Tab-separated table of C-alpha atoms in Angstrom:
chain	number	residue	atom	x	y	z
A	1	UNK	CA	4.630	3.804	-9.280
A	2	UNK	CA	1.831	6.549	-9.506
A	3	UNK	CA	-0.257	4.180	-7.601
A	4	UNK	CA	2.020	3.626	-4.715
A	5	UNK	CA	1.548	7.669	-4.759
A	6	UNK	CA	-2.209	8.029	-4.732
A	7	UNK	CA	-2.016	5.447	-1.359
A	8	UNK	CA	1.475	6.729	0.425
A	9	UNK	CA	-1.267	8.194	3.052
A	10	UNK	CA	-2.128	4.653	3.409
A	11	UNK	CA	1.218	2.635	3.603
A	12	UNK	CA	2.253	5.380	5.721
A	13	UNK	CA	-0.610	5.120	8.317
A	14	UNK	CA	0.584	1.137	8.211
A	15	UNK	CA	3.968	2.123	9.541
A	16	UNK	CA	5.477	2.025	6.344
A	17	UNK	CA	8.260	2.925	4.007
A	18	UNK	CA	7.749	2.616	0.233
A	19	UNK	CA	10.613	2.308	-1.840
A	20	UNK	CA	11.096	2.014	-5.495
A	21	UNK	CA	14.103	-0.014	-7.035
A	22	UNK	CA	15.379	-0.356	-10.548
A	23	UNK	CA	18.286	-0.829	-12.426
A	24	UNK	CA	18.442	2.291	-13.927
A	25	UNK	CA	20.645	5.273	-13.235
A	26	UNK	CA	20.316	7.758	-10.424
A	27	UNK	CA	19.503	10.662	-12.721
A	28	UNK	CA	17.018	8.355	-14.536
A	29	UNK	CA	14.973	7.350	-11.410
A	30	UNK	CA	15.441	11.197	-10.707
A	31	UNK	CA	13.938	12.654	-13.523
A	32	UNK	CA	11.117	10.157	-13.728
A	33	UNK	CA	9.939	10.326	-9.974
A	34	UNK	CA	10.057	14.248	-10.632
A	35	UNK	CA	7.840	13.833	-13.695
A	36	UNK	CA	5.375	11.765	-12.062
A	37	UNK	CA	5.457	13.758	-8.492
A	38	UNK	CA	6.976	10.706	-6.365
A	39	UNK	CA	7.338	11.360	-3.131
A	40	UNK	CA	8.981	7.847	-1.998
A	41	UNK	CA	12.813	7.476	-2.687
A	42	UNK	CA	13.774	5.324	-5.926
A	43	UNK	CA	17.367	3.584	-5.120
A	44	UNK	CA	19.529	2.252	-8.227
A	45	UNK	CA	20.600	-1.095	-8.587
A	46	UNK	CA	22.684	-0.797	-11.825
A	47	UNK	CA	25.491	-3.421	-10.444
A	48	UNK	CA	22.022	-5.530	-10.491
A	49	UNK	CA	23.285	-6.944	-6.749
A	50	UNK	CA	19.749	-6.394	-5.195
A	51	UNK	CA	18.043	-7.752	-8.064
A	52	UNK	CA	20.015	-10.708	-8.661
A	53	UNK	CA	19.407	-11.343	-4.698
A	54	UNK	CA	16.237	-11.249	-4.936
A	55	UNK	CA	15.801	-13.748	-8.159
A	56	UNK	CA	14.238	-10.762	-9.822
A	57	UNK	CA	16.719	-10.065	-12.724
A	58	UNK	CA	16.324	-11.480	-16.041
A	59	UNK	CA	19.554	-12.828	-16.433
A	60	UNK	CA	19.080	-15.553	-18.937
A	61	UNK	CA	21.631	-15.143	-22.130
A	62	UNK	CA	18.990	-16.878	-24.133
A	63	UNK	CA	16.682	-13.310	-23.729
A	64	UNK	CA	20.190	-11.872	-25.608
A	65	UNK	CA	19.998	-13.957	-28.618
A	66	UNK	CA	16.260	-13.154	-29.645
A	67	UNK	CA	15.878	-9.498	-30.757
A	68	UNK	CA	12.742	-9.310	-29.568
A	69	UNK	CA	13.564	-10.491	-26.039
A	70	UNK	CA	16.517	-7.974	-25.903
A	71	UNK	CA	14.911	-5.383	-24.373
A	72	UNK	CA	14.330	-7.319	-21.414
A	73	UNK	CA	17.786	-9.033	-20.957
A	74	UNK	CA	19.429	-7.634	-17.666
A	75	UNK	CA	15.953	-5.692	-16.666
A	76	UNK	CA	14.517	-6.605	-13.321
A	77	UNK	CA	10.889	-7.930	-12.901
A	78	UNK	CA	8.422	-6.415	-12.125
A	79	UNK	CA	7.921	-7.468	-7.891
A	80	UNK	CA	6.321	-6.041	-4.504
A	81	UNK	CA	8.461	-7.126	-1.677
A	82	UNK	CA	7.146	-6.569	2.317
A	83	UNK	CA	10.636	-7.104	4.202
A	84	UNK	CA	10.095	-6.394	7.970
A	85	UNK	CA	12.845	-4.683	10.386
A	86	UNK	CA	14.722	-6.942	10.390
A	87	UNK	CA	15.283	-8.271	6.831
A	88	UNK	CA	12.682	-11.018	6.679
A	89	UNK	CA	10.609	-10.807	3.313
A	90	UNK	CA	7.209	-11.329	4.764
A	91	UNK	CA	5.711	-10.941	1.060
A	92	UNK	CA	6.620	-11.838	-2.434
A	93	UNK	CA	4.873	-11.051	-5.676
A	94	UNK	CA	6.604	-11.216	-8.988
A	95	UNK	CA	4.622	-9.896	-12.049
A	96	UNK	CA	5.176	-9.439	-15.631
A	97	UNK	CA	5.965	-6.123	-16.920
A	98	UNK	CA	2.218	-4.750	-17.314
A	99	UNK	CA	1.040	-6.596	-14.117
A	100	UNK	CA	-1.080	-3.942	-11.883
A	101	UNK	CA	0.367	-3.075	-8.676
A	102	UNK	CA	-1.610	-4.975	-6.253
A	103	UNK	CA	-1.346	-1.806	-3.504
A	104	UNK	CA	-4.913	-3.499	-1.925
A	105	UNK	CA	-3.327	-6.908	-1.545
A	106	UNK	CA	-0.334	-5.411	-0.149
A	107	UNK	CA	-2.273	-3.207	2.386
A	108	UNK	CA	-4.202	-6.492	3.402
A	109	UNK	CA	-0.674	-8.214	4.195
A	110	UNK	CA	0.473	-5.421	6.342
A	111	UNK	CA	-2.642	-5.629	8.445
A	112	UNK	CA	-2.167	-8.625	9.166
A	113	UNK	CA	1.631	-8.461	10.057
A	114	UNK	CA	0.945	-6.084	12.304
């Protein structure tokens, strides 16, 4: 997320809105975008409706039943969606929980959308 901060000047200048999503709680995202000085909204999801949607939620029982994997039972992926105006998703990328946000690739994608 602190990366998406550092180049907000830069989505922005693409015409763009950057928006965080997770399936925590409102005070949560509140208190964490506060402690790391976001400046982009971060919208809950804790019915998981977005993330199921978007085939981002790890939803698979078998995650319950090792207690190592239990952590990440009914925790969303980590993913970079570009959706345009009108609801298309004109970019996909679904990473595992320490992937590195790809903010260059993305930038590169929304040059060439435009």
């Amino acid at each position: 997320m602190v990366a998406f901060q550092l180049d907000l000047p830069k989505f922005e200048a693409a015409n763009t809105q950057v928006l965080g999503i997770s399936v925590d709680f409102n005070a949560a995202n509140t208190e964490f975008a506060t402690k790391l000085g976001l400046k982009f909204p971060l919208l809950s999801d804790t019915r998981r409706i977005m993330s199921r949607a978007y085939g981002v939620l790890n939803d698979n029982p078998e995650l319950a039943k090792d207690p190592k994997r239990i952590p990440a039972y009914l925790r969303a992926k980590r993913a970079w969606f570009i959706i345009d105006r009108e609801g298309i998703v004109r970019y996909a990328n679904v990473d595992d929980p320490r992937g590195i946000m790809p903010n260059d690739e993305l930038l590169e994608v929304l040059k060439k959308l435009q």
